[in-house]
């Protein structure tokens, strides 16, 4: 969309004159004349199809802008930087703790087998049967471990996609991050709800001895 | 002719817990000479160094999977007749078909029990 050459020359002259007369405010009639000339020159270049396309593009731009804003409001950076890493760490901890627990159960079952070997026939058979049942039941850990590993892999895939989305959104996400930061400042004290996020991962937890020392420090 | 339960058995799995479970179940069934490997390549080296009568292997391991190990075993003139049982959580029909086509002797899906293991051993090695 451009102004026609004749119209733009006339308009440019008038604008130049207006700048020179800046000390003197333009009259209502002079302002109306300039505006009318701009509108007339524009309409001369636009077909109804141009106007329709322009309207559609304008609507589309508005829709995209609103969508970007709404996605940024969801704070996708928190999903990628906080929720998914937390979820994968928690799942890794599940695998590790069940593996440790299974190891201890197997220790006991092996001790049971040793004791069984020292017993009379009927008793030996019963103890062996119990130990075998424990061994059989313990192979759940391999299957659950593999299932959890698959979930972790899926979460990491989602994280990659979210990182790509954040890259596209850029500015909106930064704005939303700043707003989230401002909201989070509060009075600096954790609410009751904030305190409920256990069980902690091993690296974030303190053990019973540390808890006892901490409690004692209040005395 | 009964099966020689004194034969060397190689169990292959990347989960130490599973190695321990299979070892204990085999011991209870009567197999005391059990060696362990944690992936296919380690297992292949052991198979070429020592005389084994049976391999029981997981599928999903790195760097060499149980399926790759099976193919290596079947392609090796010295090892190709070795009984090979796959114990795996891979339970799709296509997995079983692929393993069978690669020459697996039998296939056990995790989780499994001692009875299943004993039945499969008997079907591969004969009654004991």
Short mmCIF file of C-alpha atoms in Angstrom, two decimals:
data_model
loop_
_atom_site.label_atom_id
_atom_site.label_comp_id
_atom_site.label_asym_id
_atom_site.label_seq_id
_atom_site.Cartn_x
_atom_site.Cartn_y
_atom_site.Cartn_z
CA UNK A 1 0.00 0.00 0.00
CA UNK A 2 1.61 3.33 -1.14
CA UNK A 3 0.46 6.89 -1.70
CA UNK A 4 0.03 7.92 -5.34
CA UNK A 5 2.91 10.08 -6.62
CA UNK A 6 0.85 13.28 -7.18
CA UNK A 7 -0.87 13.00 -3.83
CA UNK A 8 2.38 12.30 -1.96
CA UNK A 9 4.09 15.36 -3.48
CA UNK A 10 1.19 17.62 -2.45
CA UNK A 11 1.03 16.09 0.98
CA UNK A 12 4.78 16.37 1.47
CA UNK A 13 4.59 20.09 0.60
CA UNK A 14 1.83 20.62 3.13
CA UNK A 15 3.70 18.69 5.85
CA UNK A 16 6.84 20.71 5.13
CA UNK A 17 4.85 23.89 5.41
CA UNK A 18 3.32 22.64 8.69
CA UNK A 19 6.80 21.94 10.10
CA UNK A 20 7.94 25.42 9.18
CA UNK A 21 4.86 26.86 10.82
CA UNK A 22 5.31 24.70 13.92
CA UNK A 23 5.31 27.77 16.07
CA UNK A 24 1.79 28.38 14.85
CA UNK A 25 -0.78 25.62 15.71
CA UNK A 26 -2.67 24.30 12.67
CA UNK A 27 -6.31 25.19 12.43
CA UNK A 28 -8.96 22.49 12.60
CA UNK A 29 -9.65 22.98 8.88
CA UNK A 30 -5.97 22.58 7.98
CA UNK A 31 -5.66 19.33 10.04
CA UNK A 32 -8.89 17.97 8.46
CA UNK A 33 -7.57 18.79 5.00
CA UNK A 34 -4.29 16.91 5.61
CA UNK A 35 -6.13 13.85 7.00
CA UNK A 36 -8.63 13.82 4.16
CA UNK A 37 -5.81 14.00 1.65
CA UNK A 38 -4.00 11.03 3.31
CA UNK A 39 -7.19 8.92 3.39
CA UNK A 40 -8.11 9.78 -0.18
CA UNK A 41 -4.65 8.93 -1.47
CA UNK A 42 -4.73 5.54 0.36
CA UNK A 43 -8.14 4.55 -0.86
CA UNK A 44 -7.03 5.28 -4.38
CA UNK A 45 -4.51 2.42 -4.19
CA UNK A 46 -6.62 -0.19 -2.43
CA UNK A 47 -8.95 -2.66 -4.11
CA UNK A 48 -11.72 -4.40 -2.12
CA UNK A 49 -9.62 -7.60 -2.34
CA UNK A 50 -6.62 -5.77 -0.84
CA UNK A 51 -8.78 -4.59 2.03
CA UNK A 52 -10.13 -8.09 2.61
CA UNK A 53 -6.64 -9.62 2.61
CA UNK A 54 -5.42 -6.86 4.89
CA UNK A 55 -8.29 -7.53 7.30
CA UNK A 56 -7.62 -11.28 7.28
CA UNK A 57 -3.90 -10.76 7.88
CA UNK A 58 -4.63 -8.34 10.66
CA UNK A 59 -6.95 -10.86 12.29
CA UNK A 60 -4.38 -13.62 11.91
CA UNK A 61 -1.64 -11.46 13.43
CA UNK A 62 -3.92 -10.74 16.38
CA UNK A 63 -4.67 -14.45 16.82
CA UNK A 64 -0.98 -15.37 16.75
CA UNK A 65 -0.15 -12.63 19.21
CA UNK A 66 -2.90 -13.80 21.58
CA UNK A 67 -1.75 -17.45 21.28
CA UNK A 68 1.86 -16.48 22.03
CA UNK A 69 0.71 -14.54 25.04
CA UNK A 70 -1.43 -17.41 26.32
CA UNK A 71 1.36 -19.95 25.88
CA UNK A 72 3.78 -17.64 27.68
CA UNK A 73 1.24 -17.32 30.51
CA UNK A 74 1.46 -21.10 31.02
CA UNK A 75 5.17 -20.50 31.75
CA UNK A 76 6.61 -23.30 29.63
CA UNK A 77 10.09 -22.45 30.91
CA UNK A 78 9.03 -23.78 34.32
CA UNK A 79 8.00 -27.12 32.75
CA UNK A 80 11.39 -27.43 31.03
CA UNK A 81 13.61 -26.10 33.80
CA UNK A 82 11.78 -27.23 36.91
CA UNK A 83 8.96 -29.77 36.63
CA UNK A 84 10.47 -32.26 34.18
CA UNK A 85 13.95 -32.37 35.79
CA UNK A 86 12.23 -32.83 39.17
CA UNK A 87 10.05 -35.62 37.80
CA UNK A 88 12.98 -37.45 36.23
CA UNK A 89 15.07 -37.10 39.42
CA UNK A 90 12.18 -38.47 41.48
CA UNK A 91 11.78 -41.43 39.13
CA UNK A 92 15.53 -42.14 39.20
CA UNK A 93 15.29 -42.10 43.00
CA UNK A 94 12.39 -44.59 42.86
CA UNK A 95 14.49 -46.98 40.77
CA UNK A 96 17.48 -46.59 43.09
CA UNK A 97 15.54 -47.07 46.31
CA UNK A 98 13.59 -50.09 45.06
CA UNK A 99 16.87 -51.62 43.84
CA UNK A 100 18.40 -51.10 47.28
CA UNK A 101 15.32 -52.49 49.01
CA UNK A 102 15.27 -55.51 46.69
CA UNK A 103 18.95 -56.08 47.46
CA UNK A 104 18.17 -56.18 51.18
CA UNK A 105 15.23 -58.55 50.62
CA UNK A 106 17.51 -60.85 48.62
CA UNK A 107 20.12 -60.75 51.40
CA UNK A 108 17.46 -62.03 53.79
CA UNK A 109 16.25 -64.68 51.34
CA UNK A 110 19.81 -65.94 50.87
CA UNK A 111 20.27 -66.16 54.64
CA UNK A 112 17.01 -68.08 54.80
CA UNK A 113 18.35 -70.54 52.20
CA UNK A 114 21.51 -71.04 54.26
CA UNK A 115 19.47 -71.68 57.41
CA UNK A 116 17.16 -74.00 55.44
CA UNK A 117 20.19 -76.14 54.52
CA UNK A 118 20.84 -76.78 58.20
CA UNK A 119 17.31 -77.97 59.03
CA UNK A 120 15.44 -81.29 59.02
CA UNK A 121 13.77 -82.37 55.75
CA UNK A 122 10.21 -81.03 56.12
CA UNK A 123 11.30 -77.76 57.70
CA UNK A 124 14.07 -77.35 55.14
CA UNK A 125 11.59 -77.79 52.32
CA UNK A 126 9.22 -75.20 53.77
CA UNK A 127 11.97 -72.62 54.32
CA UNK A 128 13.33 -73.20 50.81
CA UNK A 129 9.86 -72.73 49.38
CA UNK A 130 9.55 -69.39 51.19
CA UNK A 131 12.97 -68.25 49.98
CA UNK A 132 12.09 -69.22 46.39
CA UNK A 133 8.85 -67.27 46.61
CA UNK A 134 10.87 -64.22 47.69
CA UNK A 135 13.29 -64.62 44.76
CA UNK A 136 10.40 -64.96 42.32
CA UNK A 137 8.57 -61.93 43.71
CA UNK A 138 11.74 -59.83 43.60
CA UNK A 139 12.03 -59.87 39.84
CA UNK A 140 9.34 -57.18 39.74
CA UNK A 141 12.17 -54.70 40.31
CA UNK A 142 13.71 -55.27 36.89
CA UNK A 143 10.40 -54.80 35.09
CA UNK A 144 9.36 -51.68 37.05
CA UNK A 145 12.86 -50.26 36.58
CA UNK A 146 12.60 -50.69 32.81
CA UNK A 147 9.12 -49.14 32.75
CA UNK A 148 10.29 -46.12 34.72
CA UNK A 149 13.29 -45.72 32.42
CA UNK A 150 10.88 -45.56 29.48
CA UNK A 151 8.85 -42.84 31.23
CA UNK A 152 12.04 -40.85 31.93
CA UNK A 153 12.98 -41.11 28.25
CA UNK A 154 9.54 -39.79 27.26
CA UNK A 155 9.79 -36.88 29.69
CA UNK A 156 13.19 -35.94 28.27
CA UNK A 157 11.68 -35.94 24.78
CA UNK A 158 8.93 -33.59 25.96
CA UNK A 159 11.58 -31.37 27.57
CA UNK A 160 13.37 -31.05 24.21
CA UNK A 161 10.12 -30.02 22.50
CA UNK A 162 9.39 -27.44 25.19
CA UNK A 163 12.88 -25.99 24.84
CA UNK A 164 12.19 -25.55 21.11
CA UNK A 165 8.86 -23.84 21.91
CA UNK A 166 10.58 -21.48 24.36
CA UNK A 167 13.11 -20.64 21.65
CA UNK A 168 10.27 -19.60 19.33
CA UNK A 169 8.39 -17.59 21.96
CA UNK A 170 11.48 -15.81 23.32
CA UNK A 171 10.35 -12.37 24.44
CA UNK A 172 6.95 -13.38 25.84
CA UNK A 173 8.51 -16.16 27.91
CA UNK A 174 11.11 -13.78 29.35
CA UNK A 175 8.35 -11.37 30.33
CA UNK A 176 6.34 -14.15 31.95
CA UNK A 177 9.49 -15.36 33.77
CA UNK A 178 10.06 -11.87 35.20
CA UNK A 179 6.43 -11.74 36.36
CA UNK A 180 6.76 -15.17 38.01
CA UNK A 181 9.94 -14.03 39.75
CA UNK A 182 8.22 -10.90 41.05
CA UNK A 183 5.28 -13.01 42.33
CA UNK A 184 7.62 -15.45 44.05
CA UNK A 185 9.47 -12.82 46.04
CA UNK A 186 6.67 -12.42 48.61
CA UNK A 187 7.81 -12.24 52.23
CA UNK A 188 10.62 -14.76 51.71
CA UNK A 189 9.01 -17.32 54.05
CA UNK A 190 7.76 -20.71 52.81
CA UNK A 191 4.00 -21.25 53.13
CA UNK A 192 2.61 -24.43 54.75
CA UNK A 193 1.86 -25.74 51.26
CA UNK A 194 5.42 -25.00 50.09
CA UNK A 195 6.70 -27.26 52.88
CA UNK A 196 4.78 -30.28 51.61
CA UNK A 197 6.97 -31.70 48.83
CA UNK A 198 8.55 -34.81 50.34
CA UNK A 199 9.90 -37.37 50.23
CA UNK A 200 13.09 -35.48 49.41
CA UNK A 201 15.60 -36.82 46.94
CA UNK A 202 18.64 -38.32 48.74
CA UNK A 203 20.88 -35.38 47.77
CA UNK A 204 18.34 -32.86 49.13
CA UNK A 205 17.51 -34.69 52.33
CA UNK A 206 19.10 -34.55 55.76
CA UNK A 207 19.48 -37.73 57.80
CA UNK A 208 18.17 -38.45 61.31
CA UNK A 209 21.47 -37.46 62.95
CA UNK A 210 21.38 -34.05 61.28
CA UNK A 211 17.73 -33.64 62.28
CA UNK A 212 18.64 -34.45 65.90
CA UNK A 213 21.50 -31.96 65.83
CA UNK A 214 19.21 -29.32 64.33
CA UNK A 215 16.57 -29.91 67.01
CA UNK A 216 19.20 -29.80 69.72
CA UNK A 217 20.42 -26.45 68.41
CA UNK A 218 17.09 -24.93 69.49
CA UNK A 219 17.61 -25.91 73.14
CA UNK B 1 20.16 -89.70 29.63
CA UNK B 2 19.79 -87.10 32.38
CA UNK B 3 21.11 -83.58 32.17
CA UNK B 4 24.46 -82.81 33.72
CA UNK B 5 23.64 -80.12 36.25
CA UNK B 6 27.37 -79.60 36.82
CA UNK B 7 27.62 -77.87 33.44
CA UNK B 8 28.74 -74.23 33.36
CA UNK B 9 25.86 -71.81 32.87
CA UNK B 10 26.36 -68.22 31.78
CA UNK B 11 23.70 -65.69 32.81
CA UNK B 12 23.71 -62.26 31.15
CA UNK B 13 21.79 -59.24 32.44
CA UNK B 14 22.60 -55.57 33.09
CA UNK B 15 20.53 -55.61 36.33
CA UNK B 16 22.66 -57.05 39.10
CA UNK B 17 19.51 -57.87 41.07
CA UNK B 18 18.22 -60.02 38.22
CA UNK B 19 21.56 -61.86 37.97
CA UNK B 20 21.28 -62.60 41.65
CA UNK B 21 17.69 -63.86 41.35
CA UNK B 22 18.44 -66.13 38.38
CA UNK B 23 21.58 -67.46 40.10
CA UNK B 24 19.59 -68.36 43.23
CA UNK B 25 16.77 -69.97 41.25
CA UNK B 26 19.30 -72.01 39.22
CA UNK B 27 21.02 -73.08 42.41
CA UNK B 28 17.73 -74.29 43.81
CA UNK B 29 17.02 -76.21 40.60
CA UNK B 30 20.45 -77.83 40.90
CA UNK B 31 22.85 -75.73 38.80
CA UNK B 32 25.74 -74.53 40.97
CA UNK B 33 28.30 -73.54 38.34
CA UNK B 34 26.97 -70.18 37.25
CA UNK B 35 28.98 -67.27 35.77
CA UNK B 36 27.67 -63.76 35.15
CA UNK B 37 28.08 -61.10 32.44
CA UNK B 38 26.43 -57.69 32.26
CA UNK B 39 26.18 -57.29 28.48
CA UNK B 40 26.49 -59.25 25.24
CA UNK B 41 30.09 -58.35 24.43
CA UNK B 42 31.36 -59.40 27.85
CA UNK B 43 29.35 -62.61 27.54
CA UNK B 44 30.77 -63.36 24.08
CA UNK B 45 34.33 -63.02 25.38
CA UNK B 46 33.54 -65.38 28.27
CA UNK B 47 31.87 -67.89 25.94
CA UNK B 48 35.02 -68.01 23.78
CA UNK B 49 37.27 -68.49 26.80
CA UNK B 50 35.41 -71.15 28.77
CA UNK B 51 33.22 -74.14 27.99
CA UNK B 52 29.57 -73.37 28.81
CA UNK B 53 26.60 -75.70 28.42
CA UNK B 54 23.89 -73.02 28.50
CA UNK B 55 23.38 -69.27 28.10
CA UNK B 56 20.49 -67.43 29.76
CA UNK B 57 20.41 -63.85 28.54
CA UNK B 58 18.42 -60.65 28.88
CA UNK B 59 17.64 -58.78 25.62
CA UNK B 60 17.82 -55.07 26.44
CA UNK B 61 21.46 -54.34 27.32
CA UNK B 62 24.22 -52.02 26.12
CA UNK B 63 26.51 -51.95 24.24
CA UNK B 64 25.67 -55.42 22.88
CA UNK B 65 22.06 -56.60 23.24
CA UNK B 66 20.96 -60.14 23.94
CA UNK B 67 19.72 -60.49 20.35
CA UNK B 68 23.10 -59.42 18.97
CA UNK B 69 24.78 -61.90 21.32
CA UNK B 70 22.46 -64.65 20.07
CA UNK B 71 23.31 -63.85 16.43
CA UNK B 72 27.06 -63.83 17.25
CA UNK B 73 26.72 -67.20 18.97
CA UNK B 74 24.80 -68.75 16.08
CA UNK B 75 27.35 -67.37 13.58
CA UNK B 76 30.29 -68.84 15.49
CA UNK B 77 31.22 -72.39 14.46
CA UNK B 78 32.43 -73.26 17.97
CA UNK B 79 29.33 -71.90 19.73
CA UNK B 80 26.47 -72.27 17.26
CA UNK B 81 24.92 -75.35 18.92
CA UNK B 82 24.93 -73.79 22.41
CA UNK B 83 21.46 -73.78 24.07
CA UNK B 84 20.37 -70.15 24.46
CA UNK B 85 17.40 -68.99 26.55
CA UNK B 86 16.24 -65.39 26.39
CA UNK B 87 14.73 -63.94 29.59
CA UNK B 88 13.33 -60.50 28.87
CA UNK B 89 10.63 -57.94 29.54
CA UNK B 90 10.20 -57.59 25.74
CA UNK B 91 6.90 -59.39 25.29
CA UNK B 92 5.65 -58.35 21.84
CA UNK B 93 4.93 -61.08 19.34
CA UNK B 94 7.45 -59.57 16.92
CA UNK B 95 10.17 -59.84 19.59
CA UNK B 96 9.53 -63.54 20.07
CA UNK B 97 9.44 -64.11 16.29
CA UNK B 98 12.68 -62.17 15.77
CA UNK B 99 14.41 -64.10 18.55
CA UNK B 100 13.16 -67.41 17.16
CA UNK B 101 14.37 -66.50 13.68
CA UNK B 102 17.76 -65.65 15.18
CA UNK B 103 17.92 -69.13 16.67
CA UNK B 104 16.82 -68.77 20.29
CA UNK B 105 16.22 -72.10 22.06
CA UNK B 106 13.48 -70.77 24.32
CA UNK B 107 12.00 -67.51 25.53
CA UNK B 108 10.89 -66.42 29.03
CA UNK B 109 9.04 -63.19 29.74
CA UNK B 110 9.80 -61.23 32.93
CA UNK B 111 8.57 -61.38 35.59
CA UNK B 112 8.81 -65.16 35.74
CA UNK B 113 8.76 -67.84 38.43
CA UNK B 114 10.96 -70.81 39.28
CA UNK B 115 8.48 -73.26 37.78
CA UNK B 116 8.59 -71.54 34.38
CA UNK B 117 12.40 -71.42 34.46
CA UNK B 118 12.57 -75.14 35.32
CA UNK B 119 10.12 -76.06 32.54
CA UNK B 120 12.07 -74.08 29.95
CA UNK B 121 15.37 -75.57 31.08
CA UNK B 122 13.88 -79.06 30.73
CA UNK B 123 12.52 -78.27 27.28
CA UNK B 124 15.95 -77.07 26.13
CA UNK B 125 18.25 -79.48 27.97
CA UNK B 126 15.99 -82.47 28.67
CA UNK B 127 14.60 -83.78 31.95
CA UNK B 128 16.72 -83.60 35.09
#
